Amino acid sequence: VEATRIKLAARADDPGSDYINANQVTDPTPAAHDGSTNDNYICSQAPLQNTLNDFWRMVWEQVRFEATFSAF
């Protein structure tokens, strides 16, 4: 979904380098009564060997989010 996709900083020498298969999701539950905002998350599949650097670049660039990793 284009409206929620995570966009990486594009590299001048690499067309399409702003793409990663990840989206931002906002928690639909009401915000806490203290006036804080809803939580935001990044949803993504585990990276492949050839996308591992892009995955960590996403984590580095999106410092306002916390990432939770799980293995199934």
Coordinates of C-alpha atoms in Angstrom, one line a residue:
V1 CA 0.0 0.0 0.0
E2 CA 1.7 3.2 -1.2
A3 CA 0.2 5.4 1.5
T4 CA 1.8 3.4 4.3
R5 CA 4.9 1.9 2.8
I6 CA 8.3 2.6 4.3
K7 CA 10.4 4.7 2.0
L8 CA 14.2 4.4 2.3
A9 CA 16.4 7.4 1.5
A10 CA 17.1 7.0 -2.2
R11 CA 20.6 6.5 -3.4
A12 CA 21.6 8.6 -6.5
D13 CA 23.4 5.7 -8.1
D14 CA 20.7 3.1 -7.5
P15 CA 17.2 3.7 -9.0
G16 CA 14.5 2.1 -6.9
S17 CA 16.7 2.0 -3.8
D18 CA 13.9 3.7 -1.8
Y19 CA 11.9 0.5 -1.8
I20 CA 11.7 -2.1 0.9
N21 CA 8.8 -4.6 1.5
A22 CA 7.6 -2.9 4.7
N23 CA 4.6 -0.8 5.9
Q24 CA 3.8 1.4 8.8
V25 CA 0.8 0.3 10.9
T26 CA -0.9 2.4 13.5
D27 CA -2.5 0.8 16.5
P28 CA -6.2 1.3 16.1
T29 CA -6.9 1.2 19.9
P30 CA -7.6 4.7 21.4
A31 CA -4.6 6.6 22.7
A32 CA -4.0 6.6 26.4
H33 CA -5.8 9.1 28.5
D34 CA -2.6 11.0 29.2
G35 CA -2.8 12.6 25.7
S36 CA -0.1 10.4 24.1
T37 CA -0.6 9.3 20.5
N38 CA -1.4 5.8 19.2
D39 CA 1.6 3.5 18.7
N40 CA 3.1 3.0 15.3
Y41 CA 4.8 -0.2 14.1
I42 CA 6.7 -1.4 11.0
C43 CA 5.5 -4.7 9.5
S44 CA 8.0 -6.5 7.4
Q45 CA 9.0 -10.0 6.5
A46 CA 12.4 -11.3 7.6
P47 CA 15.1 -10.1 5.2
L48 CA 16.7 -12.3 2.6
Q49 CA 20.4 -12.5 2.5
N50 CA 20.5 -10.1 -0.4
T51 CA 18.2 -7.6 1.4
L52 CA 19.8 -7.7 4.8
N53 CA 21.6 -4.4 4.4
D54 CA 18.4 -2.7 3.2
F55 CA 16.6 -4.1 6.2
W56 CA 19.1 -2.6 8.7
R57 CA 19.2 0.7 6.7
M58 CA 15.4 0.8 7.3
V59 CA 15.8 0.3 11.0
W60 CA 18.5 3.0 11.1
E61 CA 16.5 5.5 9.1
Q62 CA 13.3 4.9 11.0
V63 CA 14.6 5.7 14.5
R64 CA 11.2 7.0 15.7
F65 CA 9.9 3.4 15.6
E66 CA 10.7 0.4 17.8
A67 CA 11.2 -2.9 16.0
T68 CA 10.1 -6.2 17.4
F69 CA 11.7 -9.3 16.0
S70 CA 10.3 -12.8 16.2
A71 CA 11.2 -16.1 14.7
F72 CA 8.6 -18.8 14.0

